[in-house]
XYZ file of C-alpha atoms in Angstrom:
358
model
C -42.858 168.540 -14.931
C -44.052 169.408 -18.676
C -47.182 170.277 -17.331
C -45.897 172.997 -14.630
C -43.932 174.432 -17.075
C -46.559 174.877 -19.801
C -48.929 176.186 -16.924
C -46.139 178.857 -15.741
C -45.968 180.045 -19.639
C -49.586 179.970 -19.946
C -50.062 182.060 -17.187
C -47.659 184.893 -18.358
C -49.115 184.453 -21.425
C -52.585 185.612 -19.831
C -50.870 188.031 -18.025
C -49.309 189.594 -21.114
C -53.296 189.785 -23.202
C -54.604 191.533 -19.904
C -52.286 194.176 -19.965
C -52.751 194.670 -24.348
C -56.354 194.230 -23.874
C -56.142 197.141 -20.879
C -53.586 199.293 -23.007
C -55.878 198.681 -26.241
C -59.038 199.497 -24.239
C -57.859 203.130 -23.223
C -56.535 203.582 -26.483
C -60.345 202.865 -28.365
C -61.755 205.122 -25.808
C -59.810 207.934 -26.650
C -61.069 207.607 -30.444
C -64.060 209.541 -31.358
C -63.517 209.288 -34.883
C -64.592 205.122 -34.392
C -67.572 203.244 -34.562
C -68.803 201.096 -31.835
C -71.799 199.100 -31.075
C -73.358 198.462 -27.957
C -74.525 194.851 -27.332
C -75.081 193.228 -23.843
C -73.349 195.877 -21.815
C -70.174 195.372 -23.910
C -68.430 197.271 -26.705
C -67.188 195.269 -29.464
C -64.700 196.838 -32.270
C -64.030 194.862 -35.389
C -60.618 194.371 -36.572
C -59.272 193.958 -40.002
C -57.667 190.762 -38.440
C -61.416 189.036 -37.979
C -62.060 189.011 -33.790
C -63.232 191.369 -31.711
C -62.034 193.201 -28.881
C -64.040 193.094 -26.159
C -64.403 195.261 -23.049
C -66.771 195.649 -20.252
C -68.142 199.168 -19.469
C -71.071 201.395 -18.420
C -73.901 201.650 -20.746
C -73.382 204.549 -23.470
C -75.620 205.261 -26.206
C -74.387 204.373 -29.672
C -74.842 208.182 -30.946
C -71.999 209.114 -28.442
C -69.174 207.392 -29.770
C -70.377 207.346 -33.561
C -69.251 209.779 -35.549
C -70.780 208.899 -39.302
C -74.203 210.327 -39.009
C -72.889 214.002 -40.297
C -73.099 215.778 -37.245
C -70.633 217.967 -34.887
C -68.879 216.004 -32.724
C -68.830 216.417 -28.837
C -65.722 217.556 -27.165
C -65.145 216.201 -23.696
C -66.516 219.447 -22.192
C -69.792 218.722 -23.996
C -69.493 221.348 -26.784
C -69.983 220.802 -30.250
C -66.835 220.726 -32.314
C -67.126 222.986 -35.249
C -66.516 221.335 -39.016
C -63.788 222.938 -41.162
C -66.393 224.072 -43.599
C -65.541 226.962 -45.808
C -66.333 230.419 -44.763
C -68.438 232.512 -47.918
C -68.519 236.145 -48.436
C -72.035 237.190 -47.635
C -72.242 239.332 -50.918
C -72.294 236.411 -52.886
C -76.020 236.118 -51.781
C -76.634 239.384 -53.693
C -74.619 238.664 -56.700
C -76.510 235.615 -57.430
C -79.340 237.187 -56.549
C -80.843 234.220 -54.518
C -81.867 233.502 -51.072
C -79.670 229.835 -51.370
C -77.131 228.640 -53.387
C -79.757 227.036 -56.111
C -82.068 229.720 -55.994
C -82.128 231.928 -59.290
C -83.629 235.589 -59.701
C -86.287 233.829 -62.018
C -87.770 231.154 -58.838
C -88.068 234.457 -57.176
C -89.708 236.206 -59.242
C -92.021 233.049 -59.756
C -92.576 232.885 -56.010
C -93.687 236.246 -55.601
C -96.429 236.045 -58.559
C -97.938 233.080 -56.886
C -97.751 234.329 -53.477
C -100.098 236.993 -54.155
C -98.403 239.302 -51.559
C -97.605 243.257 -51.810
C -94.424 244.099 -54.004
C -92.081 245.253 -51.715
C -88.649 247.212 -52.264
C -86.805 244.208 -50.880
C -88.448 241.954 -52.753
C -87.316 243.901 -55.912
C -83.667 244.144 -54.213
C -83.646 240.680 -53.933
C -84.476 239.558 -57.571
C -82.227 242.300 -59.310
C -79.105 241.477 -57.141
C -77.576 239.812 -60.452
C -77.050 243.356 -61.744
C -76.159 245.318 -58.465
C -79.454 247.778 -58.683
C -81.325 248.428 -55.521
C -84.261 250.688 -54.379
C -86.007 251.540 -51.133
C -89.757 251.635 -50.560
C -89.447 255.769 -50.947
C -87.784 255.444 -53.769
C -89.952 253.029 -55.212
C -93.031 255.135 -54.431
C -91.461 258.123 -56.213
C -91.331 256.107 -59.474
C -94.174 254.886 -59.333
C -95.945 258.209 -59.140
C -94.026 259.303 -62.230
C -96.276 261.244 -64.949
C -97.421 259.178 -67.994
C -98.951 260.051 -71.141
C -101.226 257.271 -73.025
C -101.410 256.658 -76.983
C -104.485 255.306 -78.656
C -104.943 254.740 -82.616
C -101.356 253.097 -82.949
C -102.182 252.368 -86.777
C -101.880 256.149 -87.223
C -98.422 255.700 -87.377
C -97.457 259.329 -88.792
C -99.247 260.851 -86.106
C -97.880 258.721 -83.253
C -94.048 259.518 -84.311
C -95.023 263.585 -83.730
C -96.173 262.700 -80.851
C -93.015 260.522 -79.544
C -90.697 263.263 -81.406
C -92.517 265.850 -79.053
C -92.641 263.815 -75.844
C -88.885 261.671 -76.335
C -86.644 263.482 -78.910
C -85.728 261.642 -82.044
C -83.944 258.290 -81.780
C -80.087 258.769 -81.161
C -80.656 262.367 -80.332
C -78.292 263.547 -77.597
C -80.624 263.909 -74.918
C -81.888 260.550 -74.328
C -84.709 260.189 -72.235
C -85.089 256.820 -69.985
C -88.136 255.305 -69.054
C -91.054 252.084 -69.169
C -93.629 251.857 -71.391
C -96.616 249.612 -70.519
C -98.711 248.284 -74.244
C -102.243 246.915 -73.420
C -103.876 244.557 -75.747
C -107.664 246.066 -74.878
C -109.649 243.014 -75.953
C -108.218 240.908 -73.503
C -106.660 243.109 -71.157
C -103.272 241.602 -71.617
C -100.519 243.610 -70.678
C -96.147 244.069 -71.527
C -93.679 246.004 -70.004
C -90.641 247.065 -71.350
C -87.722 249.660 -70.265
C -85.178 251.710 -71.948
C -82.466 254.020 -71.650
C -83.668 255.358 -75.112
C -87.116 255.504 -75.087
C -87.030 257.072 -78.432
C -85.360 254.457 -80.467
C -87.206 251.616 -78.613
C -90.604 252.972 -79.286
C -89.765 253.610 -82.572
C -88.761 250.342 -82.861
C -91.821 249.107 -82.238
C -93.911 251.595 -84.631
C -91.769 250.485 -87.197
C -91.864 246.742 -86.561
C -88.147 246.645 -87.069
C -87.459 245.313 -83.697
C -86.666 241.283 -84.033
C -89.893 238.635 -83.674
C -89.474 236.866 -80.425
C -92.023 236.682 -77.295
C -95.547 236.913 -77.494
C -96.204 240.958 -78.212
C -94.536 241.678 -81.518
C -96.043 239.266 -83.655
C -99.506 240.111 -82.004
C -98.583 243.996 -82.963
C -97.743 242.111 -86.405
C -100.938 240.472 -86.669
C -103.284 243.054 -85.605
C -101.204 246.023 -87.045
C -101.228 247.440 -83.948
C -105.243 248.043 -83.763
C -106.840 247.050 -80.122
C -103.586 248.358 -78.480
C -102.836 251.275 -76.285
C -99.392 252.423 -75.086
C -98.350 254.001 -71.388
C -95.092 255.731 -71.616
C -93.338 256.639 -68.459
C -90.318 259.056 -68.887
C -87.857 259.822 -66.407
C -87.424 263.476 -66.733
C -86.174 264.815 -63.204
C -86.563 261.896 -60.812
C -83.907 259.750 -62.822
C -81.439 257.651 -60.601
C -79.339 255.107 -62.880
C -81.395 251.624 -62.860
C -84.969 253.503 -62.111
C -85.762 252.045 -65.305
C -85.142 248.356 -64.271
C -86.643 248.435 -61.359
C -89.972 249.990 -62.194
C -90.022 247.878 -65.130
C -89.268 244.940 -62.266
C -92.316 246.007 -60.460
C -94.806 245.466 -62.941
C -93.355 242.060 -64.243
C -94.527 240.894 -60.422
C -98.070 242.233 -61.629
C -100.221 238.960 -62.848
C -101.827 241.190 -65.466
C -98.654 240.921 -67.472
C -99.257 237.760 -68.919
C -97.387 239.095 -72.909
C -94.533 239.397 -70.734
C -92.678 235.503 -70.864
C -89.325 236.556 -69.017
C -90.429 237.831 -65.245
C -86.784 239.048 -64.283
C -85.969 242.771 -65.756
C -83.000 243.443 -67.906
C -82.284 239.877 -68.498
C -82.653 239.329 -72.822
C -81.391 235.905 -71.818
C -84.040 234.814 -69.605
C -83.776 231.922 -66.964
C -81.021 230.519 -68.939
C -78.677 233.576 -68.390
C -75.302 233.055 -67.560
C -73.337 235.349 -65.343
C -69.582 236.662 -66.270
C -67.093 236.953 -63.369
C -63.952 238.245 -63.120
C -61.125 236.711 -60.683
C -57.627 237.510 -59.492
C -55.207 234.686 -61.064
C -55.876 231.950 -58.090
C -59.637 232.640 -57.842
C -59.571 233.953 -54.085
C -60.943 237.253 -55.173
C -64.140 238.129 -57.347
C -63.461 241.849 -58.971
C -66.505 242.070 -61.300
C -69.562 240.126 -62.388
C -71.879 241.167 -65.085
C -74.796 239.107 -66.890
C -73.611 241.228 -70.138
C -69.975 240.844 -71.762
C -70.503 244.220 -73.038
C -70.626 245.535 -69.676
C -66.439 244.266 -69.100
C -66.381 246.114 -72.538
C -67.968 249.354 -72.557
C -66.903 249.779 -68.683
C -63.388 248.733 -68.644
C -62.782 249.150 -72.255
C -61.793 245.235 -72.854
C -61.921 244.432 -76.471
C -64.576 242.125 -77.051
C -62.222 239.658 -79.210
C -59.727 239.998 -76.297
C -62.528 239.171 -73.388
C -63.882 236.196 -75.569
C -60.327 234.736 -76.290
C -59.360 234.769 -72.368
C -62.644 233.609 -71.708
C -63.187 230.377 -73.970
C -58.742 229.473 -73.367
C -59.172 230.017 -69.631
C -55.955 232.496 -70.105
C -55.219 235.492 -67.829
C -56.134 238.701 -69.056
C -53.375 241.406 -68.643
C -51.620 238.310 -66.997
C -53.394 238.808 -63.435
C -57.280 238.336 -64.542
C -59.217 235.765 -65.207
C -62.679 235.439 -66.846
C -65.349 232.525 -66.094
C -68.561 231.843 -66.072
C -68.674 229.891 -62.878
C -69.455 231.778 -59.698
C -66.882 230.407 -57.097
C -68.526 230.953 -53.513
C -65.069 230.554 -51.708
C -63.530 233.989 -53.015
C -63.862 237.180 -51.683
C -65.764 239.572 -53.299
C -63.781 243.058 -53.753
C -65.518 246.280 -53.066
C -64.654 248.643 -55.722
C -66.822 250.863 -57.921
C -66.587 250.271 -61.267
C -64.473 253.949 -61.902
C -61.812 252.208 -59.457
C -61.993 249.170 -61.539
C -61.277 251.010 -64.432
C -58.869 252.839 -63.168
C -56.493 250.005 -61.865
C -57.224 248.058 -65.064
C -55.948 251.205 -67.110
C -53.032 250.582 -64.847
C -52.185 247.257 -65.075
C -52.996 247.593 -69.092
C -50.119 250.071 -69.379
C -47.495 247.617 -66.850
C -48.359 245.064 -68.991
C -47.621 246.607 -72.648
C -44.239 247.474 -71.362
C -43.370 244.426 -70.244
C -44.062 243.329 -73.606
C -41.785 245.344 -75.313
């Protein structure tokens, strides 16, 4: 009698376990984030309480159920699900001057130098994207046809200065002539290219040897007292567009013969270690402006250098609304504003901010 009662209990428990087995099987198949192993035509799911759940089933590939591979999971209709990755504003590629998140302008310049390919406007635009300067093949061709004049016997400084005065005017004069200049070491053929928005001031600094001694050119000029050097100057009198001197300088920097230039990206005096500056809104969802030089924020937007430095170093908000950082936040949307519109907006915010302080 006892055995009969025990048998009834055992059959009840068996039925209950069978129901649990079926329910759990349906539950597991609905989960696509769990990992299964296929073994002997069965699925084994390891639980924390130490025993495997076993279910008969048809052959399935392990990858169909495994979501740990990092690939897109599959919907039941066979189409891949999209990963919930943040969307980046495509303008960041231009701002950073990179063809990828870690590719700097200097790397692009050296790639071009090593490729021996023809320098195009597109390549120059990629490299100069960090300072928002662009050109076209037609404009580049026009710049390359800029008339120039060549000076030799550079050690005859008084004569050279008179010629520069006639061609470019005096340093600090109201009429400033922008352009580029090329020093050539006649013995070795090594060259140096530079640009300036005020050629008279820059070139007189070379002739008087008042520029800071750095790089390869100035020590060589001092050592040889300008002997064995020629100077070719390309002044922009009529064909000047803002940034033209930077574009033409960058073109020549990508010429392998310019070995006296230690930095291969124009308008970047800090070299490959230069860090850009960014102006965001408070929650860093909008990028208003960026530059590699603090002076741009000071001159263009009338921000005092002490004020700018204080907010940059302390992480505080300028006018209670804007944050200055050295890091690019790729999730921020790039605001399409001209410098003049941004300057006007800051001027209005400055008035409001000062009224609240009173």
